[in-house]
PDB file of C-alpha atoms in Angstrom:
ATOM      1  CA  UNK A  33     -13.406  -7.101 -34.545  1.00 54.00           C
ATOM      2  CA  UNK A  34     -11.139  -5.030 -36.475  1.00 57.00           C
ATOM      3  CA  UNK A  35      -9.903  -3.073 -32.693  1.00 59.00           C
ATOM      4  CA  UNK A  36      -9.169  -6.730 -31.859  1.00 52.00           C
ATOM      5  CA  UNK A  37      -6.972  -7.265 -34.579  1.00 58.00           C
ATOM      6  CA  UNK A  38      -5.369  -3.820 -34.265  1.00 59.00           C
ATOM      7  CA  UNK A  39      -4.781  -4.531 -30.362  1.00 51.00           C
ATOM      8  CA  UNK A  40      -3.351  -8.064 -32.037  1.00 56.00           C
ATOM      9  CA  UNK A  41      -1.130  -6.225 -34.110  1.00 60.00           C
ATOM     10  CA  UNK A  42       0.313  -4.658 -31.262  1.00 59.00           C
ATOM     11  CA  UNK A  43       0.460  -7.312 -28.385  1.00 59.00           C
ATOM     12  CA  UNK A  44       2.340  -9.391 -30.555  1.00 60.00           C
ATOM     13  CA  UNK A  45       5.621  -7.079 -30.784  1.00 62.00           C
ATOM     14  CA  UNK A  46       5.665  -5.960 -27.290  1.00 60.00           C
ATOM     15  CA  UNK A  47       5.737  -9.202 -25.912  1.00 62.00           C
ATOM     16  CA  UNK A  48       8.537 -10.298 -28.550  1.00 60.00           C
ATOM     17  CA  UNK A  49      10.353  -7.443 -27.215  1.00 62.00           C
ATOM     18  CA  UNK A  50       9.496  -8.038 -23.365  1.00 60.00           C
ATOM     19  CA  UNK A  51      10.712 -11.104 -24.088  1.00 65.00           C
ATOM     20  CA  UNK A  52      13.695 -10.023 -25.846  1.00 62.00           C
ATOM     21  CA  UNK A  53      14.626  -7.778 -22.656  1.00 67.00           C
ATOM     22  CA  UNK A  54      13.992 -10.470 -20.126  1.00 66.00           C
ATOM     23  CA  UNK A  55      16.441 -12.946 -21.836  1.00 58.00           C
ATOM     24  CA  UNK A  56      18.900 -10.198 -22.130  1.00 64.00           C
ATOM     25  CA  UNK A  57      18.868  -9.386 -17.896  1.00 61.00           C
ATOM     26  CA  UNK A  58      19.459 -12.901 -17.153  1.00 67.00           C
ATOM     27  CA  UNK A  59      22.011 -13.536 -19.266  1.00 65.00           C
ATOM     28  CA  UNK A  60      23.675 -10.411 -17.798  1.00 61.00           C
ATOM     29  CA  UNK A  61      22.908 -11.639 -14.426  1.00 62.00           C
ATOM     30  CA  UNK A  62      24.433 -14.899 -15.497  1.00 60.00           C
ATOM     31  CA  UNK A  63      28.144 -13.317 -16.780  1.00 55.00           C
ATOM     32  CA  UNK A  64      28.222 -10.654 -13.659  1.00 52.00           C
ATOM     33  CA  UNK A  65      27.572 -13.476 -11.503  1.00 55.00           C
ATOM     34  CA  UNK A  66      30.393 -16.149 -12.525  1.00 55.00           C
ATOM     35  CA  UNK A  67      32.999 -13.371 -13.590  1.00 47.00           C
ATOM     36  CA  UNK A  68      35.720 -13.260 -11.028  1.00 59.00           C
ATOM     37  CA  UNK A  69      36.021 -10.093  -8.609  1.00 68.00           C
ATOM     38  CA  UNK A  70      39.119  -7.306  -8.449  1.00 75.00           C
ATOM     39  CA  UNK A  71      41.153  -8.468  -5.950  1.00 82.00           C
ATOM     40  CA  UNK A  72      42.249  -6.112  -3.501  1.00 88.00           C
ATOM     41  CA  UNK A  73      45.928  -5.973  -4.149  1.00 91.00           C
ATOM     42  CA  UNK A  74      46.673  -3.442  -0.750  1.00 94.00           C
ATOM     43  CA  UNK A  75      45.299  -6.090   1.404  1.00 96.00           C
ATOM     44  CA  UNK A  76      47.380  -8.627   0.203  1.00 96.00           C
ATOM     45  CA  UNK A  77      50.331  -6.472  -0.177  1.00 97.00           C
ATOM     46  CA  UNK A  78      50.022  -6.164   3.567  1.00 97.00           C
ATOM     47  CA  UNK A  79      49.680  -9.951   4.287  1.00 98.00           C
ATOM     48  CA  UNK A  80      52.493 -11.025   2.076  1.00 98.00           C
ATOM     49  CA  UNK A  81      54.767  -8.266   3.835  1.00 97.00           C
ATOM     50  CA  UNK A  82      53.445  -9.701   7.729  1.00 98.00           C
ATOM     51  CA  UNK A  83      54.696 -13.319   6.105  1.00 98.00           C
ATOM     52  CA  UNK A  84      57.549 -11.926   4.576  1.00 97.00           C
ATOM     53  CA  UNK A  85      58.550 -10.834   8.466  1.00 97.00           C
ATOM     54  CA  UNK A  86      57.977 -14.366   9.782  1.00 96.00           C
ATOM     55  CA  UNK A  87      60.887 -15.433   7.878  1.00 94.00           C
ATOM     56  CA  UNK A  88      63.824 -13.618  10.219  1.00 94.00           C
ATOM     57  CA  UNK A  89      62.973 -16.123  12.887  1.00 94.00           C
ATOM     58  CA  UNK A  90      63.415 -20.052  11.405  1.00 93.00           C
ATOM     59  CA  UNK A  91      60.770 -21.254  14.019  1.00 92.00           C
ATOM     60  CA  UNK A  92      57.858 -18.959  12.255  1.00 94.00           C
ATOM     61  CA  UNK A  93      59.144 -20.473   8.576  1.00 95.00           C
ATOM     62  CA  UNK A  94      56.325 -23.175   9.445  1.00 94.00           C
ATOM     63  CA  UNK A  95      53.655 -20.870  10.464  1.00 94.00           C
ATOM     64  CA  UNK A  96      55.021 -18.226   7.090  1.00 96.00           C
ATOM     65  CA  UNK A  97      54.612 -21.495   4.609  1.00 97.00           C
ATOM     66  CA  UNK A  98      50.485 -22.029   6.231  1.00 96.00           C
ATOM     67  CA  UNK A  99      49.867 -18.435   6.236  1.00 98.00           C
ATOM     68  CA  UNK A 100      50.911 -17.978   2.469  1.00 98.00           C
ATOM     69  CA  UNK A 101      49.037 -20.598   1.731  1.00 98.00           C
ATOM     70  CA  UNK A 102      46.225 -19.698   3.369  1.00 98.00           C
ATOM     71  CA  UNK A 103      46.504 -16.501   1.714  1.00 98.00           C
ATOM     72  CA  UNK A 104      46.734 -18.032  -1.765  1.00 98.00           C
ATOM     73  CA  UNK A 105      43.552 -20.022  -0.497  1.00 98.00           C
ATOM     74  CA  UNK A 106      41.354 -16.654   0.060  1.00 96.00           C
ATOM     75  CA  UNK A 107      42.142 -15.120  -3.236  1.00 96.00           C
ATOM     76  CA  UNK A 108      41.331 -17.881  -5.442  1.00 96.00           C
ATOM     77  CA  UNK A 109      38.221 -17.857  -3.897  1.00 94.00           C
ATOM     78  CA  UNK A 110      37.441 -14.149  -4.322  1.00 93.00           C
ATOM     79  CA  UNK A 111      38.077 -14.698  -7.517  1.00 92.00           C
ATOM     80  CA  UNK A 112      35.672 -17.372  -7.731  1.00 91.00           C
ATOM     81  CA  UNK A 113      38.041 -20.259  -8.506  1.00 93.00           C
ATOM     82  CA  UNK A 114      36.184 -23.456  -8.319  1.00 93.00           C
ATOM     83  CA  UNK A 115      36.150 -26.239  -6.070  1.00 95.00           C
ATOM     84  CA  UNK A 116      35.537 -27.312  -2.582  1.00 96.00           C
ATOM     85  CA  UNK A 117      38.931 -27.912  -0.987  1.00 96.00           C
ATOM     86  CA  UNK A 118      42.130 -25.979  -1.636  1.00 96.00           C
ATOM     87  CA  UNK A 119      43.303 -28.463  -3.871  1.00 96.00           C
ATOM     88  CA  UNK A 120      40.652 -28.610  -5.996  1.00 97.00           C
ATOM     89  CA  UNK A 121      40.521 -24.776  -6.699  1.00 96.00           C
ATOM     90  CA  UNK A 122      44.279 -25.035  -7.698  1.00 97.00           C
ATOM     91  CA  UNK A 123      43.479 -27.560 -10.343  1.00 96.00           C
ATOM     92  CA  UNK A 124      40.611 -25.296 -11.276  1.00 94.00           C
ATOM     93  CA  UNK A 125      43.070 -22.369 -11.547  1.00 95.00           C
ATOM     94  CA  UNK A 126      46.078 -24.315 -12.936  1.00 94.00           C
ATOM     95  CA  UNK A 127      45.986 -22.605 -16.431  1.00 94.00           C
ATOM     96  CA  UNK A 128      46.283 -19.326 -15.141  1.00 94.00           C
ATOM     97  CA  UNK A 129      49.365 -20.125 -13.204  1.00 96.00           C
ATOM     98  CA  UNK A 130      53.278 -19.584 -14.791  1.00 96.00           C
ATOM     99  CA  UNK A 131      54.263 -22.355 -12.695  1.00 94.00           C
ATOM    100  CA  UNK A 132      52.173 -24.847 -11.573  1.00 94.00           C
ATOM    101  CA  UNK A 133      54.631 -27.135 -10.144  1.00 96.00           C
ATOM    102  CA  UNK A 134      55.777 -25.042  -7.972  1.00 97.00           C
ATOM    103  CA  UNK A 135      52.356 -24.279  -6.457  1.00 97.00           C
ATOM    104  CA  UNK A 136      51.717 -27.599  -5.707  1.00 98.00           C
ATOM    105  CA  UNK A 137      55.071 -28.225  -4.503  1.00 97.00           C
ATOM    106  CA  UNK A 138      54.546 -25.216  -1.664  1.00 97.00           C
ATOM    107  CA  UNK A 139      50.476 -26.758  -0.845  1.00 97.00           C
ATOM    108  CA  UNK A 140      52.077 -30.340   0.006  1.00 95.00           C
ATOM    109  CA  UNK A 141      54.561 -28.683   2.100  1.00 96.00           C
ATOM    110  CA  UNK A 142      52.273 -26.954   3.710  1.00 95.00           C
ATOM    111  CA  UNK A 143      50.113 -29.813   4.352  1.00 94.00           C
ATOM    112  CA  UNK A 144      53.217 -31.658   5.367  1.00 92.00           C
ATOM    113  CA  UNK A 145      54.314 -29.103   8.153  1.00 90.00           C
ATOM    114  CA  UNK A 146      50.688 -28.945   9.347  1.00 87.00           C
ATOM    115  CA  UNK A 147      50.666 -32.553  10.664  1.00 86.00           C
ATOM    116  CA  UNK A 148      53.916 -32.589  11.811  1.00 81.00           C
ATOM    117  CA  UNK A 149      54.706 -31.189  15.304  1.00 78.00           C
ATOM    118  CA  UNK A 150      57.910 -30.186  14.802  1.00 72.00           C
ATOM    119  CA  UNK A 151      58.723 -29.722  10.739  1.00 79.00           C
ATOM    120  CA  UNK A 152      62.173 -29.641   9.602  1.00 88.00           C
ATOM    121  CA  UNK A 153      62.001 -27.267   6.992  1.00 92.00           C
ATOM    122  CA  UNK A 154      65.138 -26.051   5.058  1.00 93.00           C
ATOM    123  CA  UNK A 155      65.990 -22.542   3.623  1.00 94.00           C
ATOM    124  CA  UNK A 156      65.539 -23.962  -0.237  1.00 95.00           C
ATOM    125  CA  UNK A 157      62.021 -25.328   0.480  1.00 96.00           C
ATOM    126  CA  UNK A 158      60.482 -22.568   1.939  1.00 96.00           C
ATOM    127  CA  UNK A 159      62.449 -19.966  -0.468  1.00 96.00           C
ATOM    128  CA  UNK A 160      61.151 -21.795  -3.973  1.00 97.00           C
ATOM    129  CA  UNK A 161      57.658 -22.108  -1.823  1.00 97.00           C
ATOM    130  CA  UNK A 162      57.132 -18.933  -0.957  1.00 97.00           C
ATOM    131  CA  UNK A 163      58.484 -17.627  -4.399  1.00 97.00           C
ATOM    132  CA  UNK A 164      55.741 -19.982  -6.315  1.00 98.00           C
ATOM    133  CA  UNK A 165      52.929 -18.711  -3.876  1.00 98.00           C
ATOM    134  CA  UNK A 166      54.072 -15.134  -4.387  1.00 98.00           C
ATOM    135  CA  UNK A 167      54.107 -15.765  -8.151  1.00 98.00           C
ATOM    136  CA  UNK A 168      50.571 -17.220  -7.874  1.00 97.00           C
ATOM    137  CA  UNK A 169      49.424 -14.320  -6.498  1.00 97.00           C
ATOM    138  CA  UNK A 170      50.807 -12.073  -8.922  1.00 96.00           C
ATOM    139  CA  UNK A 171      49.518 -14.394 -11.715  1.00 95.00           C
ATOM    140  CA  UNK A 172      45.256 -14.226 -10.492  1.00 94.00           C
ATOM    141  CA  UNK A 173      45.983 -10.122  -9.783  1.00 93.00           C
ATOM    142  CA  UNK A 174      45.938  -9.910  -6.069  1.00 94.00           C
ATOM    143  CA  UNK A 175      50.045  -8.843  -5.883  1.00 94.00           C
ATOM    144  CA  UNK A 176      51.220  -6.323  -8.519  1.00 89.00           C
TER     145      UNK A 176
END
């Protein structure tokens, strides 16, 4: 009886600290999981330039506005912004932007010049769109 208790005495400690350990690996599981990846900042150096180069020809200013977007689009979900459609990831990731406004302002032009065949876009519009894209970018880390 008293090699039962001593084995007690034992048991009781390890598994408090087996425990201890397995509550510790999930909740560093949990925080790896939900914290947002490095962004590449290269590869998007390298996109923003290619859209940058659409903007010599005023046909492409269309195509420049749904690329940065699009662009915009693939970082905040690398870094694990929330939501199922574009817009709802922006709303997720509105705090972490200097200017909101201005984000939203370049998504409903691009959505705008999406369904239209034939957008008439002018130089201001896609300037302060492409400026609060760029900025966006800058602000989640993926352009220095």
């Amino acid at each position: 009886m008293t090699q039962l208790n001593s084995l007690f005495d034992y048991t009781g400690p390890l598994s408090l600290g087996a425990f201890g350990l397995l509550c510790l690996g999930m909740i560093i599981i949990m925080i790896r999981s939900r914290r947002p990846q490095s962004l590449h900042t290269d590869y998007y150096q390298n996109e923003w330039k290619h859209i940058e180069s659409r903007l010599k020809d005023k046909d492409k200013w269309a195509l420049a506005i749904i690329e940065a977007d699009d662009l915009l689009d693939h970082a905040l979900r690398t870094r694990k912004y929330r939501g199922k459609t574009m817009g709802e990831r922006l709303v997720t990731a509105q705090h972490d932007f200097s200017s909101n406004n201005t984000v939203w302002f370049a998504h409903k032009l691009r959505t705008k010049t999406e369904h239209v065949e034939a957008p008439k876009l002018n130089k201001t519009d896609v300037k302060d769109a492409l400026l609060g894209i760029r900025q966006a970018l800058r602000d989640i880390g993926a352009l220095l």
